Amino acid sequence: MTLTEPLLPDASGLARAAQMLRDGGLVAFPTETVYGLGGDAQNSRAVAGIYEAKGRPRFNPLIVHVSDLAMAETFAVFDARARTLAQAFWPGPLTLVLPLREGVGLSPLVTAELDSVAIRIPAHPVALALIRAFGGPLAAPSANPSGKVSPTRAEHVAQGLSGRIGAILDGGPCAVGVESTILGLTGPATLLRPGGIALEQIEALIGPVALHQAGDPLTAPGQLASHYAPAAPLRLNCGPEPDAVHLGFGPSPEGIARATLNLSPSGDLTEAAANLFHSLREADRLAGPQGRITAAPIPDHGLGRAINDRLSRAAAPRPSDGSA
Ligand code: TXA
Ligand code: MG
């Protein structure tokens, strides 16, 4: 068991974190979406350590985080669509899956030996400062044990990974709260995961985007049905029930019990996304070992698509070995 250092994102904390990364260590850091578990994307020992700390299946490729477009173009081939989207949404919660440039030193464990790479520039000052201080690309999945709810606060990371990673940079709560949208651009544009940038915003710039179908050859292997799971069972699209912890959305209708927790009392999808993972954790805590959770219907447009995706994974039947 190593000691996990809590670090403040000041000059000395960032220098310490960058040194750990150069030594092949792992540092959890805030992004605008969720906290990432970062390691040197060019060091296979570091990348293997990420899989190890998360208990994540090896076949699952990781997102490469860079600080600028020039660094991104070192590792991935951009076409006109990719340039348009990068210009519009980077830094920001959009991950592009692009053809990988061969022989540029990325660990084959990052791409799981695919000939494509998932890459993004995060919109968080601490993430950008860390990548710059380190001076290279960081491989970073969400900083949670595999199969658990993604962390949107430093204390969530500590709860799941303390003692298994070198340090946690505390940047406060994440503003977006759901992971980045993943768009496949190695062929026709394909939505691999709904997330922090709405599909409608992408289609406005590059035209129609295909929706990823389960079983498609271009698959995001992390998209297993059960993921982001709280411990208590979760039922979707329902109202509050007497013996369940309820996740509400929008104002409670007259005469109906108030929601135990509300993702957004005003019915704002951006606010609901930012609250989602923390609320799932809270609901789990309130429900206790024998309890259950219910969730109100969420409109399926804009960020609602990402919220519904995460909720349906949280509600899916669990694999018995918890390895999803
Ligand atoms: O917001 C986010 O995206 C967060 C923060 C930390 O940046 N990261 C994140 O990473 O959610 P992770 O590892 O939990 O999810 C990465 C997803 C997985 O579903 C993986 O299968 C997919 O990206 N992916 C990575 N490389 C891919 C590739 N070459 N082709 C298709 N999917 C890929
Ligand atoms: Mg994840």
mmCIF file of C-alpha atoms in Angstrom, residues 10 32 89 99 110 123 144 180 208 289:
data_model
loop_
_atom_site.group_PDB
_atom_site.id
_atom_site.type_symbol
_atom_site.label_atom_id
_atom_site.label_comp_id
_atom_site.label_asym_id
_atom_site.label_seq_id
_atom_site.Cartn_x
_atom_site.Cartn_y
_atom_site.Cartn_z
ATOM 1 C CA ASP A 10 -0.415 25.452 -6.611
ATOM 2 C CA GLU A 32 -14.218 19.844 -16.334
ATOM 3 C CA PHE A 89 -15.048 22.618 -28.754
ATOM 4 C CA PRO A 99 -6.367 7.488 -36.931
ATOM 5 C CA VAL A 110 -3.151 3.191 -24.295
ATOM 6 C CA ALA A 123 -11.097 22.593 -20.245
ATOM 7 C CA ASN A 144 -12.716 5.374 -10.019
ATOM 8 C CA SER A 180 -16.786 13.739 -22.465
ATOM 9 C CA PRO A 208 -25.585 13.969 -39.379
ATOM 10 C CA PRO A 289 -27.408 -1.808 2.382
#
